[in-house]
XYZ file of C-alpha atoms in Angstrom:
782
model
C 101.185 35.380 124.245
C 101.187 39.398 124.001
C 99.488 39.782 127.266
C 102.431 36.766 128.827
C 105.119 39.151 127.275
C 103.643 42.081 128.838
C 103.257 40.893 132.288
C 106.882 39.205 132.079
C 108.415 42.795 131.398
C 106.579 44.568 133.552
C 107.216 42.430 136.853
C 110.954 42.248 135.708
C 110.586 46.290 135.812
C 109.186 46.917 138.754
C 111.699 44.777 140.905
C 113.782 46.855 143.103
C 116.455 44.509 142.922
C 118.390 42.932 139.954
C 118.648 39.566 141.474
C 115.033 39.186 142.378
C 113.916 40.550 138.960
C 116.124 37.949 136.867
C 114.995 34.827 139.446
C 111.450 35.836 138.799
C 112.061 36.325 135.327
C 113.440 32.776 134.563
C 110.567 31.265 136.268
C 108.012 33.013 134.390
C 109.823 32.141 131.045
C 110.070 28.684 131.797
C 106.548 28.296 132.497
C 104.777 30.592 129.724
C 107.063 28.002 127.397
C 106.492 24.801 128.627
C 110.139 24.095 128.656
C 112.320 22.305 131.315
C 114.898 25.104 132.005
C 115.452 28.714 131.391
C 118.516 30.763 132.245
C 119.742 34.178 132.162
C 123.737 35.025 131.704
C 124.831 38.686 132.018
C 128.190 40.164 130.251
C 131.195 41.527 132.487
C 132.895 43.488 129.968
C 135.545 43.682 132.791
C 136.475 40.011 132.784
C 135.226 39.421 129.104
C 132.848 36.549 130.003
C 129.325 35.846 130.495
C 128.107 34.914 134.027
C 125.321 32.438 134.991
C 122.965 34.822 137.203
C 119.686 32.827 137.389
C 118.126 29.909 135.961
C 115.061 27.374 136.725
C 116.395 24.168 135.413
C 120.220 24.584 136.379
C 121.954 23.631 139.573
C 121.513 26.315 142.080
C 125.098 25.848 143.169
C 126.215 27.074 140.058
C 124.642 30.572 140.127
C 126.905 33.048 140.088
C 129.850 31.373 139.671
C 129.785 29.582 136.174
C 131.334 31.990 133.720
C 131.649 31.119 130.222
C 134.182 33.566 128.019
C 132.835 35.624 125.322
C 134.085 33.316 122.499
C 133.707 30.087 124.526
C 130.832 27.804 124.043
C 127.207 27.915 122.541
C 126.626 30.884 124.990
C 129.563 32.961 123.848
C 128.720 32.211 120.083
C 125.119 33.730 120.705
C 126.624 36.866 121.966
C 129.585 36.926 119.134
C 126.820 36.333 116.158
C 124.520 38.440 118.011
C 121.580 36.367 116.719
C 119.385 33.499 117.780
C 121.022 29.979 118.220
C 118.538 26.873 117.684
C 120.086 23.726 118.052
C 118.327 20.334 118.424
C 121.169 18.532 120.053
C 123.478 21.108 121.818
C 125.837 18.241 123.167
C 126.769 17.290 119.509
C 127.552 20.846 118.336
C 131.145 21.873 117.758
C 131.067 24.878 120.243
C 129.599 22.643 122.996
C 131.388 22.964 126.408
C 130.570 20.527 128.932
C 130.336 22.126 132.411
C 129.700 19.688 135.107
C 128.536 22.249 137.970
C 125.501 23.189 136.217
C 124.159 19.624 135.854
C 122.775 19.947 132.022
C 123.886 16.728 131.113
C 120.089 15.741 130.134
C 119.424 18.743 128.437
C 119.567 18.228 124.473
C 117.501 21.218 122.743
C 119.059 24.634 123.255
C 117.678 27.928 121.977
C 119.595 31.108 122.991
C 118.961 34.539 122.002
C 121.067 37.799 122.758
C 119.708 40.827 124.957
C 121.228 43.754 123.380
C 120.545 47.531 124.411
C 122.087 50.226 122.108
C 124.581 48.038 120.110
C 125.760 46.426 123.188
C 125.200 42.853 124.313
C 123.835 42.661 127.824
C 123.031 39.137 128.185
C 122.147 35.770 126.729
C 118.328 34.310 127.532
C 118.605 30.547 127.093
C 115.612 27.826 127.366
C 116.490 24.276 127.321
C 114.941 20.559 126.699
C 115.747 17.105 127.201
C 114.036 16.132 124.034
C 116.321 16.852 121.162
C 114.147 18.549 118.724
C 114.461 22.346 117.239
C 112.429 24.761 118.777
C 109.514 25.809 116.746
C 109.428 29.328 114.949
C 106.709 30.535 117.250
C 108.900 30.032 120.399
C 111.854 31.222 118.810
C 109.927 34.607 118.201
C 108.726 34.590 121.436
C 112.007 34.515 122.921
C 113.530 36.968 120.408
C 110.550 39.395 121.196
C 110.989 38.827 125.094
C 114.965 39.562 124.403
C 114.276 42.853 122.818
C 112.026 44.040 125.313
C 113.814 43.201 128.418
C 116.868 45.090 126.877
C 115.912 48.726 128.343
C 114.682 47.037 131.477
C 117.434 45.250 132.096
C 119.545 48.283 131.453
C 117.608 50.118 133.847
C 117.540 47.537 136.374
C 121.533 47.411 136.471
C 121.562 50.863 136.750
C 118.937 50.391 140.059
C 121.751 47.716 141.137
C 124.506 50.144 141.174
C 122.543 52.988 142.715
C 121.311 50.953 145.167
C 124.449 48.498 146.036
C 127.553 51.077 145.418
C 129.775 48.427 146.978
C 128.847 46.316 143.833
C 131.645 48.506 141.935
C 134.230 45.832 142.730
C 136.316 45.600 139.723
C 135.897 49.123 138.493
C 133.865 52.357 138.617
C 130.815 51.541 136.729
C 129.209 54.156 134.815
C 126.087 55.183 132.809
C 126.607 56.221 129.494
C 124.760 59.180 127.532
C 126.234 61.752 124.783
C 128.583 64.058 125.214
C 126.499 67.367 125.006
C 128.834 70.275 126.227
C 132.642 69.836 126.966
C 133.726 70.138 130.544
C 134.014 68.190 134.068
C 131.513 68.283 136.740
C 131.778 66.802 140.084
C 129.030 67.287 142.734
C 125.696 65.952 144.073
C 122.992 65.324 141.591
C 119.775 67.097 142.377
C 116.694 65.793 140.374
C 114.086 67.991 139.049
C 110.718 66.060 138.514
C 106.692 66.647 138.207
C 104.984 67.311 141.124
C 102.939 64.135 140.932
C 103.870 61.475 138.922
C 104.283 58.174 140.429
C 106.733 57.010 137.974
C 109.137 59.669 139.407
C 108.899 58.239 143.238
C 112.368 56.708 144.249
C 112.015 53.769 146.514
C 113.221 54.626 150.047
C 112.873 53.157 153.635
C 112.540 55.311 156.834
C 112.409 54.347 160.906
C 109.504 56.926 161.403
C 106.975 54.612 160.465
C 104.118 56.119 162.398
C 104.895 59.335 160.780
C 103.995 57.733 157.007
C 100.728 56.129 158.323
C 99.635 59.539 159.627
C 100.855 60.772 156.064
C 98.966 58.279 154.203
C 96.071 58.499 156.273
C 95.668 62.131 155.773
C 96.477 61.772 151.670
C 93.813 58.900 151.640
C 91.003 60.969 153.143
C 91.803 64.015 151.283
C 91.416 62.179 148.143
C 88.223 60.457 149.160
C 86.864 63.640 149.822
C 88.068 65.027 146.443
C 85.957 62.033 144.919
C 82.750 63.110 146.575
C 83.281 66.676 145.563
C 83.745 65.703 141.886
C 81.013 63.232 141.821
C 78.321 65.511 143.379
C 79.832 68.460 141.009
C 79.060 66.145 138.095
C 75.483 64.823 139.124
C 73.637 67.440 138.010
C 75.231 67.339 134.288
C 76.006 63.674 133.757
C 73.219 61.168 134.742
C 74.573 57.887 133.245
C 76.780 55.142 135.083
C 80.131 56.881 134.168
C 79.969 58.326 137.711
C 80.398 54.877 139.085
C 83.917 55.181 138.722
C 83.816 57.277 141.562
C 82.424 54.733 143.604
C 85.303 52.497 142.449
C 87.757 54.782 143.727
C 86.194 55.059 146.958
C 86.075 51.386 147.626
C 89.551 50.897 146.370
C 90.636 53.243 149.168
C 88.697 51.198 151.795
C 90.976 49.847 154.261
C 90.180 46.335 152.646
C 91.776 47.504 149.253
C 94.409 49.489 148.289
C 94.429 51.663 151.624
C 95.623 48.393 153.442
C 98.230 47.227 150.929
C 100.087 50.461 151.337
C 99.557 50.286 155.231
C 101.436 46.652 155.107
C 104.077 48.205 152.862
C 104.745 51.130 155.578
C 104.873 48.364 158.317
C 107.723 46.626 156.491
C 109.631 50.189 156.680
C 108.762 51.790 153.082
C 108.275 55.428 152.847
C 104.645 56.507 152.214
C 105.071 57.616 148.859
C 107.368 54.270 147.895
C 104.780 52.364 149.492
C 101.667 53.788 147.496
C 104.090 53.447 144.219
C 104.959 49.567 144.582
C 101.223 48.793 145.319
C 99.540 51.130 142.529
C 102.130 49.686 139.982
C 101.094 46.234 141.256
C 97.999 46.681 140.395
C 98.517 48.578 137.020
C 100.630 45.367 135.775
C 97.770 43.049 136.854
C 95.442 44.806 134.661
C 97.478 45.287 131.914
C 98.235 41.639 131.809
C 94.418 40.723 131.460
C 93.743 40.002 127.913
C 90.163 41.538 128.115
C 90.531 44.966 126.571
C 87.918 46.317 128.633
C 89.929 45.571 131.888
C 93.158 46.177 130.512
C 91.855 50.015 130.069
C 90.813 50.113 134.042
C 94.947 50.350 134.454
C 94.864 53.831 133.529
C 91.933 54.642 136.271
C 94.179 52.761 138.902
C 97.261 55.065 137.398
C 95.125 58.278 137.776
C 94.045 57.145 141.351
C 97.647 56.470 142.375
C 98.705 60.094 141.158
C 96.180 62.084 142.638
C 96.682 60.228 145.983
C 100.532 61.164 145.369
C 99.274 64.802 144.818
C 97.646 65.034 148.033
C 100.249 63.174 149.620
C 103.189 65.477 148.769
C 100.729 68.486 149.741
C 101.069 67.446 153.231
C 105.174 67.832 153.109
C 105.389 70.611 150.437
C 108.293 72.886 151.210
C 111.097 74.661 149.253
C 113.917 72.133 148.325
C 117.537 73.214 149.682
C 119.742 73.161 147.058
C 123.426 72.144 147.971
C 125.930 75.094 147.345
C 126.945 73.087 143.978
C 124.929 70.570 142.198
C 124.414 68.692 139.005
C 120.856 69.208 137.737
C 119.220 66.140 136.334
C 115.682 65.886 134.668
C 113.836 63.738 132.130
C 113.865 66.922 129.975
C 116.336 69.711 130.760
C 114.649 72.919 129.560
C 115.999 76.515 128.792
C 113.704 77.723 131.872
C 115.234 75.053 134.310
C 118.781 76.496 133.498
C 117.654 80.084 133.706
C 116.101 79.082 137.127
C 119.110 77.196 138.305
C 122.128 78.713 136.828
C 123.019 81.442 139.505
C 122.125 78.739 142.438
C 125.355 76.744 142.252
C 124.650 74.949 138.833
C 127.672 73.022 138.128
C 126.604 70.514 135.154
C 123.349 69.083 133.601
C 122.163 65.714 132.801
C 119.374 65.230 130.474
C 117.489 61.589 130.070
C 116.450 63.046 126.567
C 117.862 64.893 123.538
C 121.122 64.716 121.944
C 124.620 66.800 121.680
C 122.670 69.335 119.046
C 119.370 69.598 121.002
C 118.411 73.032 122.286
C 119.208 71.998 126.223
C 122.598 71.155 125.040
C 123.275 74.181 122.801
C 122.007 76.625 125.792
C 124.528 74.404 128.077
C 127.520 75.134 125.730
C 126.602 79.001 125.574
C 126.839 79.055 129.645
C 129.761 76.783 129.786
C 128.156 74.101 131.497
C 129.199 70.087 131.119
C 126.211 68.244 129.917
C 125.358 64.692 128.979
C 122.484 64.057 127.018
C 120.084 60.842 126.251
C 121.465 59.230 129.226
C 119.570 55.865 129.947
C 118.381 55.804 133.527
C 114.963 54.874 133.994
C 115.462 54.608 137.628
C 116.750 58.369 137.662
C 115.043 59.462 140.796
C 117.496 57.096 142.637
C 120.161 59.173 141.688
C 118.888 62.290 143.895
C 121.702 63.710 145.953
C 124.108 60.856 144.858
C 127.821 62.012 144.224
C 128.568 61.742 140.493
C 130.885 63.038 138.083
C 129.836 64.183 134.795
C 132.167 63.722 131.923
C 131.017 66.476 129.177
C 133.899 65.117 126.924
C 132.973 61.541 126.704
C 129.451 61.375 127.859
C 130.035 59.321 130.921
C 128.102 59.671 134.290
C 129.931 58.218 137.056
C 127.728 57.519 140.274
C 129.437 57.488 143.623
C 132.823 57.390 142.157
C 135.961 56.152 144.297
C 138.684 58.181 145.637
C 141.135 57.108 142.847
C 138.651 58.306 140.037
C 138.044 61.400 141.495
C 141.530 62.104 142.017
C 141.993 61.758 138.096
C 139.179 63.946 137.405
C 140.433 66.472 139.551
C 143.436 66.444 137.650
C 141.855 66.400 134.520
C 140.034 69.901 135.757
C 143.306 71.509 136.809
C 144.323 70.731 133.323
C 141.116 72.169 131.776
C 141.675 75.369 133.983
C 145.549 75.830 132.776
C 143.854 75.338 129.255
C 141.315 78.291 129.626
C 143.919 80.478 131.201
C 146.315 79.939 128.492
C 144.001 80.701 125.591
C 142.664 83.706 127.175
C 146.255 85.168 126.177
C 144.850 85.586 122.499
C 141.490 86.436 123.286
C 142.010 90.270 121.961
C 144.491 89.278 119.569
C 143.402 89.335 115.712
C 142.467 85.766 114.446
C 144.983 85.165 111.922
C 147.297 81.995 111.066
C 150.988 81.979 111.466
C 151.289 82.888 107.678
C 149.200 85.832 107.782
C 145.526 83.943 106.855
C 142.810 85.920 108.677
C 139.292 84.805 109.348
C 136.745 86.229 111.688
C 135.453 84.961 114.641
C 131.804 85.785 115.726
C 129.274 85.452 118.476
C 126.155 83.108 118.381
C 123.670 84.722 120.679
C 120.343 85.146 121.583
C 120.029 82.201 123.853
C 120.319 84.601 126.799
C 121.031 88.421 127.128
C 124.423 88.358 128.017
C 125.855 88.916 124.992
C 127.034 92.217 125.958
C 129.897 90.672 128.014
C 130.980 88.500 125.002
C 133.889 91.334 124.177
C 135.743 90.465 127.108
C 136.117 87.065 125.099
C 137.418 88.371 121.850
C 134.465 88.131 119.653
C 134.408 90.748 116.914
C 130.436 90.868 116.462
C 127.456 88.746 116.447
C 127.307 86.303 113.547
C 124.079 84.781 114.340
C 121.576 86.436 116.691
C 118.747 84.339 117.586
C 115.458 86.283 117.485
C 113.209 83.503 119.260
C 114.044 84.321 122.989
C 111.911 87.504 123.139
C 109.139 85.466 121.147
C 109.355 82.754 123.581
C 109.445 84.288 127.381
C 105.640 85.870 127.007
C 102.192 84.441 126.436
C 101.752 86.553 123.118
C 103.553 87.797 120.143
C 105.919 90.883 121.331
C 104.932 94.236 119.968
C 106.959 95.950 117.088
C 108.130 98.705 119.753
C 109.184 95.776 122.153
C 111.333 94.278 119.547
C 112.561 97.534 118.122
C 113.947 98.220 121.953
C 115.521 94.839 122.007
C 116.866 94.893 118.958
C 118.523 98.405 118.823
C 120.302 97.242 122.479
C 122.249 94.545 120.302
C 122.858 96.261 117.236
C 124.084 99.196 119.317
C 126.391 96.652 121.278
C 128.717 96.392 118.019
C 128.250 99.686 116.009
C 131.562 99.224 114.042
C 130.681 95.686 112.905
C 127.893 94.067 111.433
C 125.480 92.354 113.215
C 123.309 89.295 111.713
C 119.781 88.757 112.847
C 118.177 85.685 111.683
C 114.207 86.104 111.707
C 112.158 84.116 113.608
C 112.844 80.468 113.267
C 110.392 78.601 115.697
C 109.072 75.050 115.011
C 111.271 71.885 115.412
C 112.177 71.462 118.970
C 111.420 75.158 119.329
C 107.964 76.229 120.268
C 105.838 79.305 121.267
C 103.479 78.457 124.344
C 100.922 80.715 122.396
C 101.161 79.160 119.101
C 101.258 75.802 119.399
C 102.548 73.596 116.392
C 101.564 69.635 116.574
C 103.035 67.486 113.797
C 103.957 64.022 113.609
C 107.456 65.227 112.267
C 108.213 68.681 113.472
C 111.767 68.811 111.756
C 110.352 67.974 108.283
C 107.466 70.326 108.789
C 106.039 73.410 109.394
C 109.111 75.703 111.037
C 111.558 78.730 109.919
C 110.898 80.729 107.055
C 107.719 78.559 106.341
C 105.898 79.867 109.205
C 106.501 83.444 108.938
C 105.742 83.263 105.049
C 102.471 81.948 105.855
C 102.082 84.645 108.650
C 103.411 87.839 106.864
C 101.699 89.877 109.743
C 104.332 88.478 112.231
C 107.053 88.651 109.808
C 106.308 92.226 108.474
C 106.316 93.315 112.172
C 109.824 91.837 113.285
C 111.358 93.438 110.152
C 110.029 96.653 110.992
C 111.628 96.400 114.269
C 114.729 95.456 112.727
C 114.691 98.283 110.440
C 113.524 101.056 113.070
C 116.363 99.480 115.518
C 119.026 99.876 112.873
C 118.141 103.803 112.216
C 121.182 105.745 112.726
C 123.579 102.604 113.473
C 123.488 101.013 110.019
C 125.074 97.694 110.751
C 122.076 95.279 110.573
C 122.486 92.284 108.245
C 118.920 90.158 107.928
C 119.468 86.318 107.867
C 116.503 84.334 106.487
C 116.396 80.568 108.024
C 115.180 76.990 106.561
C 115.392 78.434 103.097
C 114.320 75.356 100.532
C 113.683 77.157 97.250
C 113.750 80.152 95.401
C 110.146 81.239 95.660
C 110.993 81.687 99.230
C 113.694 84.014 98.825
C 111.739 85.817 96.596
C 108.471 86.252 98.537
C 110.944 87.261 101.736
C 112.913 89.572 99.699
C 109.425 91.145 98.681
C 107.944 91.443 102.179
C 111.538 93.165 103.300
C 111.094 95.961 100.664
C 107.429 96.170 101.339
C 108.544 96.719 105.087
C 111.243 99.164 104.368
C 109.292 101.599 101.902
C 106.456 101.349 103.963
C 108.191 102.652 107.126
C 110.386 105.339 104.967
C 106.723 106.600 103.808
C 105.515 106.587 107.377
C 108.720 108.335 109.161
C 108.329 111.040 106.023
C 104.567 111.214 106.732
C 105.094 112.157 110.415
C 108.080 114.511 109.477
C 105.733 116.423 107.008
C 103.154 116.687 109.666
C 105.571 118.167 112.175
C 106.730 120.437 109.874
C 103.169 121.871 108.810
C 103.431 123.479 112.276
C 106.535 125.622 111.297
C 104.949 129.371 110.122
C 107.716 130.268 107.465
C 107.230 128.402 104.361
C 110.930 128.707 103.230
C 112.184 127.421 106.390
C 109.792 124.520 105.914
C 110.888 123.535 102.889
C 114.256 123.824 103.200
C 113.729 121.486 106.548
C 111.761 118.812 104.764
C 114.995 118.690 102.067
C 117.793 118.273 104.963
C 115.124 115.655 106.950
C 114.566 113.752 103.674
C 118.369 113.411 103.040
C 118.762 112.233 106.806
C 116.096 109.853 106.584
C 117.810 108.312 103.475
C 120.926 107.974 105.230
C 119.450 106.731 108.413
C 116.884 103.747 107.174
C 119.232 102.121 105.183
C 117.973 98.667 103.660
C 120.087 95.866 105.063
C 121.789 93.402 103.282
C 119.791 90.136 103.417
C 121.507 86.768 103.356
C 119.782 83.072 103.671
C 120.780 80.090 105.740
C 122.108 76.747 103.972
C 120.661 74.199 105.806
C 118.440 71.874 103.740
C 120.140 70.115 101.066
C 118.214 71.498 98.281
C 120.083 74.702 98.076
C 123.132 73.381 97.519
C 122.161 72.612 94.054
C 120.727 76.157 93.502
C 123.778 78.325 94.854
C 123.888 80.322 91.114
C 120.286 81.498 91.072
C 120.459 82.287 95.156
C 123.832 84.215 94.468
C 121.808 86.352 91.999
C 118.918 87.245 95.147
C 121.092 87.778 98.360
C 124.254 89.193 99.672
C 125.680 86.337 101.656
C 125.517 82.580 102.787
C 125.624 81.016 106.034
C 125.618 77.524 106.671
C 123.841 76.133 109.494
C 125.774 73.053 110.025
C 123.592 71.349 112.767
C 120.487 71.465 110.589
C 122.459 70.611 107.497
C 124.035 67.281 109.191
C 120.683 66.191 110.324
C 119.296 66.138 106.690
C 121.689 65.046 104.855
C 122.279 62.211 107.371
C 118.657 61.752 107.885
C 119.271 61.911 111.619
C 116.827 63.759 114.283
C 119.534 65.423 116.172
C 117.195 65.474 119.374
C 116.663 61.759 118.983
C 119.165 59.829 121.380
C 118.125 56.321 119.894
C 120.126 57.592 116.507
C 122.503 60.379 118.049
C 125.539 57.887 117.661
C 124.695 58.421 113.761
C 124.798 62.535 114.270
C 128.340 63.837 113.237
C 128.982 66.754 111.215
C 132.715 65.186 110.527
C 130.833 62.628 108.438
C 132.691 62.643 105.039
C 129.461 63.555 103.366
C 129.056 66.726 105.256
C 132.512 67.626 105.314
C 132.153 67.126 101.165
C 129.139 68.891 100.854
C 130.548 71.941 102.984
C 133.617 72.227 100.716
C 131.425 72.258 97.721
C 129.694 75.253 99.090
C 132.628 77.105 100.006
C 134.199 76.432 96.976
C 130.846 77.537 94.442
C 130.319 80.565 96.812
C 133.932 81.651 95.978
C 133.301 81.241 92.488
C 130.111 83.500 92.852
C 132.036 85.797 94.765
C 129.583 85.601 97.634
C 130.493 85.833 101.500
C 130.322 82.733 103.308
C 130.376 82.095 106.695
C 129.205 79.180 109.209
C 127.364 79.350 112.593
C 126.728 75.621 113.730
C 128.774 73.477 116.332
C 131.183 72.243 113.715
C 133.108 75.852 113.674
C 133.548 75.767 117.922
C 135.501 72.351 117.472
C 139.232 72.875 116.881
C 139.489 70.434 114.103
C 136.395 71.710 112.460
C 137.796 75.276 112.719
C 140.978 73.900 110.773
C 139.031 72.393 108.006
C 136.468 75.385 107.597
C 139.607 77.529 107.371
C 141.047 75.685 104.682
C 137.997 75.354 102.883
C 137.719 79.223 102.561
C 135.160 80.202 104.958
C 135.140 83.804 105.706
C 133.744 83.694 109.173
C 132.964 81.307 111.834
C 130.253 81.794 114.531
C 130.078 80.116 117.978
C 129.107 80.456 121.737
C 131.348 83.072 123.456
C 133.217 80.402 125.642
C 134.801 78.834 122.475
C 136.018 82.029 121.248
C 139.290 82.251 122.584
C 140.152 78.616 122.135
C 139.592 78.800 118.857
C 141.464 82.032 118.126
C 144.554 80.058 119.858
C 144.017 77.047 117.476
C 143.963 79.353 114.332
C 146.966 81.705 115.254
C 149.145 78.289 116.141
C 148.369 76.527 112.670
C 149.554 78.022 108.869
C 146.961 78.057 106.445
C 149.257 76.028 104.314
C 149.189 73.156 106.950
C 145.184 73.470 107.424
C 144.940 72.995 103.548
C 147.031 70.026 103.457
C 145.089 68.319 106.190
C 141.923 69.487 104.696
C 143.180 67.694 101.356
C 143.733 64.404 103.037
C 140.588 64.630 105.356
C 137.998 64.885 101.939
C 139.681 61.191 100.949
C 138.798 59.612 104.219
C 136.053 57.166 103.624
C 134.466 56.869 107.461
C 133.432 59.229 110.370
C 136.157 57.161 112.416
C 138.885 57.338 110.037
C 138.265 61.386 109.941
C 138.471 61.862 113.570
C 141.415 59.349 114.320
C 143.453 61.351 111.409
C 142.410 64.811 112.911
C 143.230 63.769 116.272
C 146.740 62.755 115.046
C 147.306 65.981 113.508
C 146.186 68.287 116.217
C 148.720 66.109 118.398
C 151.412 66.843 115.435
C 150.549 70.460 115.435
C 151.059 70.533 119.112
C 147.598 71.159 119.950
C 147.006 67.324 121.690
C 145.560 69.466 124.763
C 142.663 70.675 122.744
C 141.588 66.804 121.503
C 139.654 66.204 124.621
C 138.090 69.389 124.573
C 137.422 69.418 120.744
C 135.062 66.401 120.530
């Protein structure tokens, strides 16, 4: 039955039209389960009912017309209970509703299962029989499994239907839902960034120039056949067994009587060459995967390889630089830092990433650049979004495709409000961050994702509270030298000479990798990352610390922060290495000085120079303050011991949240569970701040929580000394702090800490922002 399941789901996902997919699927299920009727109802949340969309067994005239309310009938009951319903005699059930137009009077047995995607009921799949009986456990298990597998495919199919049929948006502007990654609104065309040769990335499009498409595919087939000849000839001298026969199979499949002819037939129907190739190859792949023989199943990958090679050669025939619109929204399966770096100066207005969550690396970078972003969008048919008009709502995570004029006007008004708010908060950018009753808190900058930190002074940040040192390690093919790092760090430290600059030591692993230092782990966020890597490789750690110390000479504002600390031993070892680097460097500089002075002929002058310059050295090569990041829950219970060893604490609320809640912050499947306003996270932060105050250790926070208006108010009340955030949020948080009293903040915190759920926390904080006259920040703060 597994092969049958796989075939039904594959066939469904490959249909270009939703209605055709539904009709084919119910017929396949009816046949596979040997029943007399199979039907599917789709949920319409606008009218709050299920619509009978396809059936093999019910009256054809009722399709698309019969509607059952969410709280009515057996279909509604399945949706309400969100579980299978197996009834021997449906007509005898108290919730049964007679619908004469469907002509089901002879059908007694009923089995219905919900189709649920991301906790939302998309539809109901049912089977029926004339014989009054309960369907068996195996039959029920089959239908439940099929419904679960269909959920993602159905969500994708609805997306395709929305894209191909914009006129289908009759009742409302339908949208794709993602995760709000970076606040803001963008309205523009979508530009899809896709791999060069991947059939799954091909969009299905038709053309009028059929002759041109025939020419393109003929050239690609001939080039691919030549490639296989050359590959086979090269390997013949090395490989003597039958494994080379695969190249003969490829060449046979390319023959006019095989795949080549089927592609030609599709082109004759008006499909573009790459679209025709995609449909034919995916059809063959589905057929092979549906075969129960494992050897033949594995041939599906051979067909896929052939298709991708054909696509590569097809695209080589048409390669040209893609013309970008003046303004656009970038969409990719996985938006990367390099993509943002490439496009940010070319009219980029927003980003859409199919993977990741609101605290993945791409989302954090988008916030730093002030770009609206949506993460984890469920759009398997994303290629069809290329050049479509869209609205990206980075506040709610909604993506509107081909919005109507009314919706466009609504969002244009919101954009104008957003601009007014930005202009308003800039009035306080260079004023002290102090509450109405005189309580001060430092607002610092998170830097290192780009090299634009030097412009942060225009937005009012005092200094850098978190400098990520990973970037110079990432944008190269080997580890940077001590001299290279020294020059970079000196430039950073010199930008804020009157204030401490906190530099975090190399923090790679998790979702941050080095191309020349690959780390392959099943669970990277719980694995080898942060301080664990650098302590295992002291040669990397010592070079970085020496570079920091050299850069700090003559400036004296360096603070070193250690990431991913989980125990006391790590702190002791790191401090030992920092001391080692300090004393070694001091000795080296002194030795160089002595070597220079040996060239001085006057011994008395030489002695006085040594004495004077030794004093200069002691002043210039200062031992920096050392702190640790509190982001692993274990350290919360070791603060007294840690306070004896370090000079300051800094909470990394992004990682602390994911570890406290056991939620991978890059996993869109569980992204809704990741929330720094969770009561457990807020109580942990309060406990940390209170104990730090008792221990007389300065405490700061450098996570995304600090950049939200409500979060900043809570952290102020908890007693945090410094908040560090991206530059775009500095003026906004200053405005919020300057329009609240410390007493009001404490009252808000006191009640917030009593609330039992995240939703109640958000609702209460929204109410309080409104009461304080800060309602305009509610949309911009979550």
